[in-house]
Short mmCIF file of C-alpha atoms in Angstrom, two decimals:
data_model
loop_
_atom_site.label_atom_id
_atom_site.label_comp_id
_atom_site.label_asym_id
_atom_site.label_seq_id
_atom_site.Cartn_x
_atom_site.Cartn_y
_atom_site.Cartn_z
CA MET O 1 49.71 119.99 149.55
CA ALA O 2 48.64 116.86 147.53
CA ASP O 3 45.02 116.50 148.41
CA ASN O 4 43.67 115.21 144.96
CA LYS O 5 44.17 112.10 143.05
CA VAL O 6 44.09 112.37 139.27
CA VAL O 7 44.45 109.81 136.44
CA VAL O 8 47.23 110.86 134.02
CA TYR O 9 48.81 109.61 130.84
CA ALA O 10 52.01 107.63 131.72
CA GLY O 11 53.08 106.67 128.19
CA PRO O 12 51.77 104.61 125.34
CA GLY O 13 49.22 102.17 126.60
CA GLN O 14 49.59 103.24 130.27
CA VAL O 15 47.91 105.33 132.86
CA ALA O 16 48.73 106.17 136.40
CA ILE O 17 47.14 107.83 139.37
CA GLU O 18 49.02 110.86 140.64
CA ASN O 19 48.58 112.97 143.71
CA ILE O 20 48.06 116.72 142.89
CA GLU O 21 47.19 119.90 144.85
CA PHE O 22 43.52 120.34 145.66
CA PRO O 23 42.10 122.56 142.90
CA LYS O 24 42.03 126.35 143.46
CA LEU O 25 39.51 128.79 141.90
CA GLU O 26 42.08 129.79 139.25
CA ILE O 27 42.20 129.19 135.51
CA PRO O 28 45.34 127.65 133.94
CA ARG O 29 48.28 130.15 133.78
CA GLU O 30 48.74 129.40 130.08
CA VAL O 31 45.17 130.36 129.38
CA ALA O 32 45.37 133.57 131.54
CA GLU O 33 48.83 134.63 130.13
CA GLY O 34 47.92 133.59 126.49
CA LEU O 35 44.64 135.53 126.46
CA GLY O 36 45.71 138.45 128.80
CA ILE O 37 43.00 137.77 131.30
CA LYS O 38 43.02 137.26 135.01
CA GLN O 39 44.01 134.06 136.56
CA ALA O 40 41.72 134.31 139.60
CA ALA O 41 38.25 132.60 138.92
CA PRO O 42 35.53 134.03 141.29
CA HIS O 43 33.26 132.64 138.52
CA ALA O 44 34.35 129.05 139.23
CA VAL O 45 33.25 126.18 141.60
CA ILE O 46 35.23 123.15 142.96
CA LEU O 47 33.44 119.95 142.40
CA LYS O 48 33.65 116.67 144.30
CA LEU O 49 33.49 113.91 141.57
CA VAL O 50 30.33 111.80 141.68
CA THR O 51 31.11 110.07 138.48
CA THR O 52 33.64 110.57 135.72
CA ASN O 53 33.88 108.43 132.55
CA ILE O 54 36.47 106.84 130.50
CA CYS O 55 35.90 108.07 126.73
CA GLY O 56 37.23 106.89 123.46
CA SER O 57 38.82 110.18 123.08
CA ASP O 58 40.90 109.49 126.17
CA GLN O 59 41.84 106.21 124.71
CA HIS O 60 43.49 107.98 121.59
CA MET O 61 45.85 109.73 123.89
CA VAL O 62 46.61 106.62 126.06
CA ARG O 63 47.46 104.77 122.87
CA GLY O 64 49.91 107.45 122.07
CA ARG O 65 48.01 108.53 118.96
CA THR O 66 48.15 112.26 119.90
CA THR O 67 50.82 114.74 120.93
CA ALA O 68 49.75 114.38 124.51
CA PRO O 69 52.86 114.75 126.80
CA VAL O 70 53.40 112.22 129.57
CA GLY O 71 51.79 113.43 132.74
CA GLN O 72 48.72 114.77 130.82
CA SER O 73 45.85 114.75 133.23
CA LEU O 74 42.89 112.91 131.74
CA GLY O 75 39.07 113.04 131.93
CA HIS O 76 36.34 115.32 130.45
CA GLU O 77 33.31 113.47 131.31
CA ILE O 78 32.34 115.01 134.64
CA THR O 79 29.45 114.93 137.13
CA GLY O 80 29.93 116.33 140.49
CA GLU O 81 28.71 117.84 143.84
CA ILE O 82 29.67 121.46 144.54
CA VAL O 83 31.86 121.83 147.52
CA GLU O 84 33.22 125.36 147.02
CA ILE O 85 31.95 128.34 145.00
CA GLY O 86 33.64 131.58 143.91
CA ASP O 87 32.23 135.05 145.15
CA ASP O 88 30.86 135.67 141.50
CA VAL O 89 28.73 132.50 141.29
CA LEU O 90 25.23 133.48 141.64
CA PHE O 91 22.90 130.73 140.74
CA HIS O 92 24.48 127.49 142.31
CA LYS O 93 25.16 126.48 145.83
CA VAL O 94 27.22 124.00 147.83
CA GLY O 95 25.58 120.60 147.62
CA ASP O 96 24.22 120.94 144.18
CA ILE O 97 24.83 118.00 141.94
CA CYS O 98 25.57 119.07 138.36
CA SER O 99 26.53 117.72 134.82
CA VAL O 100 29.56 119.54 133.29
CA PRO O 101 29.70 119.76 129.45
CA PHE O 102 33.02 118.55 128.27
CA ASN O 103 33.47 121.77 126.27
CA ILE O 104 34.80 124.61 128.51
CA ALA O 105 32.84 127.83 127.56
CA CYS O 106 33.08 131.39 128.75
CA GLY O 107 29.42 132.26 128.07
CA ARG O 108 30.48 135.62 126.73
CA CYS O 109 32.14 135.41 123.39
CA ARG O 110 30.68 135.56 119.92
CA MET O 111 30.68 131.65 119.55
CA CYS O 112 28.98 131.08 122.96
CA ASN O 113 26.32 133.80 122.12
CA GLU O 114 25.77 131.82 118.94
CA GLY O 115 25.35 128.49 120.86
CA LYS O 116 28.67 127.07 119.51
CA THR O 117 30.13 126.23 122.97
CA GLY O 118 32.54 123.68 121.37
CA ILE O 119 34.65 126.40 119.89
CA CYS O 120 34.60 129.13 122.60
CA LEU O 121 37.11 131.90 121.97
CA ASN O 122 38.14 132.68 125.48
CA VAL O 123 39.47 129.35 126.95
CA ASN O 124 42.36 128.27 124.90
CA PRO O 125 45.06 130.59 123.39
CA ALA O 126 46.13 128.02 120.84
CA ARG O 127 42.69 127.55 119.10
CA ALA O 128 38.99 127.85 119.52
CA GLY O 129 37.53 125.48 121.90
CA ALA O 130 38.85 123.69 125.02
CA ALA O 131 38.19 120.55 127.21
CA TYR O 132 39.09 119.24 130.51
CA GLY O 133 42.15 116.96 130.51
CA TYR O 134 42.71 116.92 126.87
CA VAL O 135 45.95 117.60 124.70
CA ASP O 136 46.05 121.01 123.11
CA MET O 137 42.82 121.98 124.90
CA GLY O 138 44.14 124.81 127.12
CA GLY O 139 45.92 122.98 129.92
CA TRP O 140 42.71 122.55 132.07
CA VAL O 141 43.09 119.81 134.57
CA GLY O 142 41.12 116.64 133.96
CA GLY O 143 38.09 115.23 135.74
CA GLN O 144 39.09 111.60 136.24
CA ALA O 145 39.99 112.72 139.76
CA GLU O 146 38.57 113.17 143.19
CA TYR O 147 38.00 116.99 142.86
CA VAL O 148 38.15 119.46 139.74
CA MET O 149 37.58 123.12 139.19
CA ILE O 150 34.98 124.22 136.77
CA PRO O 151 35.11 127.82 135.48
CA PHE O 152 32.31 130.17 134.41
CA ALA O 153 30.00 127.91 136.57
CA ASP O 154 26.75 129.84 136.22
CA PHE O 155 27.13 129.22 132.37
CA ASN O 156 28.64 125.80 132.26
CA LEU O 157 26.83 123.82 134.90
CA LEU O 158 23.61 121.98 134.46
CA LYS O 159 22.09 121.45 137.89
CA PHE O 160 20.05 118.34 138.58
CA PRO O 161 16.64 119.50 140.05
CA ASP O 162 16.42 116.86 142.84
CA ARG O 163 19.26 115.45 144.54
CA ASP O 164 17.78 112.01 145.36
CA ALA O 165 16.28 111.48 141.93
CA ALA O 166 19.63 112.34 140.25
CA LEU O 167 21.41 109.74 142.41
CA GLU O 168 18.92 107.15 141.59
CA LYS O 169 19.54 107.67 137.93
CA ILE O 170 23.19 108.78 138.10
CA LEU O 171 24.48 106.20 135.64
CA ASP O 172 22.17 107.58 133.00
CA LEU O 173 22.79 111.28 134.06
CA THR O 174 26.59 110.81 133.88
CA MET O 175 26.32 110.32 130.23
CA LEU O 176 25.05 113.92 129.76
CA SER O 177 28.55 115.34 130.11
CA ASP O 178 29.59 113.96 126.63
CA ILE O 179 28.46 110.67 124.93
CA PHE O 180 24.82 111.12 125.02
CA PRO O 181 24.69 114.74 123.63
CA THR O 182 27.46 113.79 121.23
CA GLY O 183 25.72 110.70 119.99
CA TYR O 184 22.50 112.77 119.74
CA HIS O 185 24.43 115.43 118.03
CA GLY O 186 25.63 113.06 115.39
CA ALA O 187 22.14 111.60 114.80
CA TYR O 188 20.52 115.16 114.80
CA THR O 189 22.89 116.81 112.42
CA ALA O 190 22.69 113.78 110.15
CA GLY O 191 18.96 114.83 109.72
CA VAL O 192 17.47 111.73 111.40
CA THR O 193 13.68 112.10 111.82
CA THR O 194 10.51 110.11 111.89
CA GLY O 195 10.96 107.13 109.63
CA SER O 196 14.53 107.65 108.67
CA THR O 197 16.83 104.79 107.77
CA VAL O 198 20.24 105.43 109.42
CA TYR O 199 23.73 103.84 109.27
CA VAL O 200 25.98 104.43 112.31
CA ALA O 201 29.60 103.48 111.95
CA GLY O 202 31.17 102.19 115.23
CA ALA O 203 29.50 100.34 118.07
CA GLY O 204 31.68 101.87 120.72
CA PRO O 205 29.89 104.08 123.44
CA VAL O 206 29.49 107.00 121.07
CA GLY O 207 28.16 104.87 118.21
CA LEU O 208 25.75 103.12 120.70
CA ALA O 209 24.59 106.57 121.89
CA ALA O 210 24.10 107.78 118.34
CA ALA O 211 22.19 104.64 117.42
CA TYR O 212 19.94 105.13 120.58
CA SER O 213 19.48 108.70 119.91
CA ALA O 214 18.46 107.93 116.25
CA GLN O 215 15.70 105.60 117.79
CA LEU O 216 14.68 108.53 119.97
CA LEU O 217 14.54 110.75 117.06
CA GLY O 218 12.02 108.39 115.37
CA ALA O 219 14.28 106.39 112.98
CA SER O 220 12.50 103.32 111.44
CA THR O 221 15.76 101.30 111.11
CA VAL O 222 19.21 101.81 112.59
CA ILE O 223 22.07 99.82 111.23
CA VAL O 224 25.38 99.73 113.39
CA GLY O 225 28.70 98.57 111.68
CA ASP O 226 31.64 97.30 113.55
CA MET O 227 33.98 94.35 113.55
CA ASN O 228 33.63 93.80 117.34
CA ALA O 229 31.14 90.97 117.94
CA ASP O 230 30.47 91.96 121.56
CA ARG O 231 29.84 95.55 120.72
CA LEU O 232 27.55 94.55 117.87
CA ALA O 233 25.56 92.42 120.29
CA GLN O 234 25.22 95.41 122.45
CA ALA O 235 23.84 97.33 119.62
CA ALA O 236 21.39 94.46 118.78
CA SER O 237 20.23 94.41 122.40
CA PHE O 238 18.14 97.62 122.00
CA GLY O 239 16.91 96.83 118.54
CA CYS O 240 19.54 97.73 116.03
CA GLU O 241 20.41 95.95 112.92
CA ILE O 242 24.05 95.05 112.60
CA ALA O 243 26.73 95.17 109.85
CA ASP O 244 29.47 92.72 110.83
CA LEU O 245 32.37 94.15 108.80
CA SER O 246 34.89 91.62 110.01
CA LYS O 247 33.83 89.30 107.29
CA GLY O 248 34.90 91.71 104.58
CA ASP O 249 31.49 91.80 102.97
CA SER O 250 30.42 94.86 101.02
CA LEU O 251 28.62 97.40 103.28
CA VAL O 252 26.28 98.28 100.35
CA ASP O 253 25.27 94.61 100.15
CA ILE O 254 24.64 94.44 103.84
CA VAL O 255 22.57 97.51 103.69
CA SER O 256 20.65 96.24 100.67
CA ASP O 257 19.92 92.84 102.50
CA ILE O 258 18.55 94.69 105.42
CA LEU O 259 16.55 97.52 103.84
CA GLY O 260 15.98 96.13 100.31
CA GLU O 261 17.85 99.17 98.86
CA PRO O 262 21.51 100.15 99.07
CA GLU O 263 21.25 103.51 100.71
CA VAL O 264 20.17 105.11 103.88
CA ASP O 265 18.82 108.41 104.59
CA ALA O 266 21.41 109.33 107.19
CA ALA O 267 24.64 108.31 108.39
CA VAL O 268 26.99 108.82 111.35
CA ASP O 269 30.59 108.40 111.83
CA ALA O 270 31.33 107.36 115.44
CA VAL O 271 34.70 105.99 114.75
CA GLY O 272 37.09 108.82 113.78
CA PHE O 273 40.75 108.61 112.73
CA GLU O 274 41.82 105.39 113.97
CA ALA O 275 39.48 103.53 111.46
CA ARG O 276 40.48 100.28 109.78
CA GLY O 277 39.54 98.81 106.54
CA HIS O 278 36.90 95.95 106.38
CA GLY O 279 37.72 92.49 107.36
CA LYS O 280 38.94 90.89 110.47
CA ASP O 281 42.71 91.54 109.86
CA ALA O 282 42.32 94.74 107.88
CA ALA O 283 45.09 97.38 108.35
CA GLU O 284 44.37 100.94 109.46
CA ALA O 285 42.85 103.18 106.92
CA PRO O 286 41.89 106.36 108.35
CA ALA O 287 39.45 107.52 105.55
CA THR O 288 37.52 104.23 105.62
CA VAL O 289 34.54 105.32 107.60
CA LEU O 290 34.15 108.79 105.92
CA ASN O 291 34.18 107.01 102.68
CA ASP O 292 31.76 104.31 103.85
CA ILE O 293 29.15 106.69 104.95
CA MET O 294 29.25 108.77 101.84
CA ASN O 295 28.91 105.58 99.65
CA VAL O 296 26.00 104.29 101.58
CA SER O 297 24.01 107.63 102.06
CA ARG O 298 21.49 108.90 99.59
CA ALA O 299 21.90 111.99 97.54
CA GLY O 300 21.30 114.98 99.52
CA ALA O 301 21.90 113.24 102.86
CA SER O 302 23.62 114.80 105.80
CA LEU O 303 26.59 113.12 107.47
CA GLY O 304 26.90 113.50 111.24
CA ILE O 305 30.71 113.31 112.15
CA PRO O 306 31.27 113.16 115.96
CA GLY O 307 34.17 110.78 115.55
CA LEU O 308 37.46 112.39 116.38
CA TYR O 309 39.94 113.58 113.76
CA VAL O 310 43.15 115.28 114.83
CA THR O 311 45.89 117.47 113.42
CA GLY O 312 48.61 115.63 115.06
CA ASP O 313 48.80 111.85 115.10
CA PRO O 314 52.46 110.50 115.60
CA GLY O 315 51.29 106.86 115.25
CA ALA O 316 49.61 107.49 111.82
CA VAL O 317 49.93 105.19 108.97
CA ASP O 318 51.72 107.75 106.75
CA ASP O 319 53.19 111.34 106.81
CA ALA O 320 49.98 112.84 105.57
CA ALA O 321 47.81 111.21 108.07
CA LYS O 322 50.17 112.31 110.76
CA VAL O 323 49.00 115.83 110.20
CA GLY O 324 45.37 114.91 109.67
CA GLN O 325 45.42 114.67 105.83
CA ILE O 326 43.57 111.57 104.85
CA GLY O 327 42.28 110.00 101.55
CA VAL O 328 38.62 111.07 101.62
CA ARG O 329 36.69 110.86 98.47
CA LEU O 330 35.43 114.41 98.55
CA GLY O 331 34.28 114.18 95.04
CA LEU O 332 31.75 111.49 95.78
CA GLY O 333 30.44 113.69 98.74
CA TRP O 334 30.26 116.61 96.31
CA ALA O 335 28.64 114.79 93.66
CA LYS O 336 25.99 113.57 95.98
CA SER O 337 25.40 116.90 97.48
CA HIS O 338 26.23 115.67 100.94
CA THR O 339 26.30 117.90 104.09
CA PHE O 340 29.27 117.27 106.43
CA VAL O 341 28.85 118.19 110.25
CA THR O 342 32.09 117.94 112.14
CA GLY O 343 33.72 119.10 115.40
CA GLN O 344 32.92 118.97 119.08
CA CYS O 345 29.41 118.54 120.06
CA PRO O 346 28.05 121.70 121.61
CA VAL O 347 26.77 119.90 124.71
CA LYS O 348 24.66 122.79 126.14
CA GLN O 349 22.40 122.70 123.08
CA TYR O 350 21.16 119.22 124.11
CA ASN O 351 21.92 118.33 127.68
CA ARG O 352 18.95 120.01 129.50
CA LYS O 353 16.46 118.20 127.24
CA LEU O 354 18.20 114.78 127.41
CA MET O 355 18.26 115.25 131.11
CA ASN O 356 14.58 115.68 131.13
CA LEU O 357 13.99 112.46 129.23
CA ILE O 358 16.21 110.57 131.68
CA LEU O 359 14.26 111.94 134.69
CA ALA O 360 11.12 111.27 133.16
CA ASP O 361 12.15 107.57 132.74
CA LYS O 362 12.05 107.84 128.85
CA ALA O 363 15.69 107.50 128.13
CA HIS O 364 17.89 104.53 129.42
CA ILE O 365 21.27 105.46 127.79
CA ALA O 366 23.18 103.58 130.67
CA LYS O 367 21.72 100.37 129.56
CA ALA O 368 22.23 100.97 125.91
CA VAL O 369 25.98 101.63 126.42
CA ASN O 370 26.38 98.98 129.06
CA ALA O 371 27.56 101.35 131.83
CA THR O 372 30.01 99.62 134.30
CA THR O 373 31.16 101.23 137.50
CA ILE O 374 34.74 101.01 138.61
CA SER O 375 36.74 102.83 141.33
CA LEU O 376 39.26 105.51 140.63
CA ASP O 377 42.05 103.34 141.60
CA ASP O 378 41.02 100.64 138.96
CA ALA O 379 41.18 103.27 136.21
CA ALA O 380 44.10 101.36 134.49
CA VAL O 381 42.07 98.24 134.47
CA GLY O 382 39.09 100.02 132.87
CA TYR O 383 41.48 101.59 130.20
CA ALA O 384 43.02 98.26 129.44
CA ALA O 385 39.58 96.57 129.04
CA PHE O 386 38.28 99.32 126.95
CA ASP O 387 41.37 99.19 124.67
CA LYS O 388 40.85 95.57 124.17
CA GLY O 389 37.29 96.34 122.87
CA ALA O 390 35.06 95.53 125.79
CA ALA O 391 31.43 96.35 125.12
CA GLN O 392 31.17 98.54 128.23
CA LYS O 393 31.11 102.24 129.08
CA PHE O 394 33.30 102.46 132.25
CA VAL O 395 32.09 104.84 134.89
CA ILE O 396 34.54 105.84 137.52
CA ASP O 397 33.16 106.32 141.09
CA PRO O 398 35.84 108.05 143.15
CA HIS O 399 33.83 108.49 146.27
CA GLY O 400 31.76 105.41 146.23
CA MET O 401 28.62 107.65 145.74
CA VAL O 402 27.24 105.33 142.97
CA ARG O 403 27.70 102.08 145.06
CA ALA O 404 26.23 103.74 148.08
#
């Protein structure tokens, strides 16, 4: 019975809406068989999606820049209302509105016990770590849908304490599933603190979230670099300095003009493997941002790298890059004693505290990233606009709960 609409990858540059079966309280067969565990999931819940967002990571798949197969379901930024619970779910009830970390975590393995929920060992037979609706991440159905199954619910769900208050701030709270914690993680692991000077590469939603988070952490100056004028204007709208790299100017010179010195205390890569060189018509050069942030960061700095890097990129510029091997100047980072922090953000380390800031009216992340609501049926329109560089974070509203 087809009772659930879901967004799927339909080929390079295309997404489609498909009708699939209403979710069951079961984990994917490939996960169960690959790990030798039961498919039945009494620890799970079914959510009715309140909001689900389009992410730059989704866009990599839709551009054909991963090994995602046609038909791959999409969506890992999930906020929803519980409509069904398994018998082993103890601490949630039907009607609760919750944020879902994009990392799927069992809450029982060594990595989960260490707080490293982005690399859970019990949710993906192929590698450590899993996510909803993403290639090579375990086969979990995506959340750009009407309904979705969430496993290990007692561990994974972050319940909003008051339903009405949550719905009033839902455009801020929807960012807790990924980009707000991810941006915060990038800034935090870069060592941003009171008075820091910070460079953030990329003014997409994650970059904007990182810049906003750097301000929350007490940065004195946050410089955001990009080649998209609208996205740079969005960064400037909440007090960031901007580095317009479309002109081909030296990033070191831009930083010097702003700070009076050529280096920053901390830097964040919010671009990832589809980076381009400097200049309006610059070609793709996937190591550009990593080399930039090493170049403009002081000796001893930490580099937060939430930008996505992959092990399989069929559209890469050369054979080495197709397997994630890019021309990083590691010797420079070594000589400057830099610390590199990579990988999925462990969302649960941050989401509750960031939720408290939102509910206390002390964080307005939706405004910072220019949240824009669309319907599920308009997902393709949102993907197309995002791919063209729209300075917006598209929030899908499958059931009209945001508009209501």
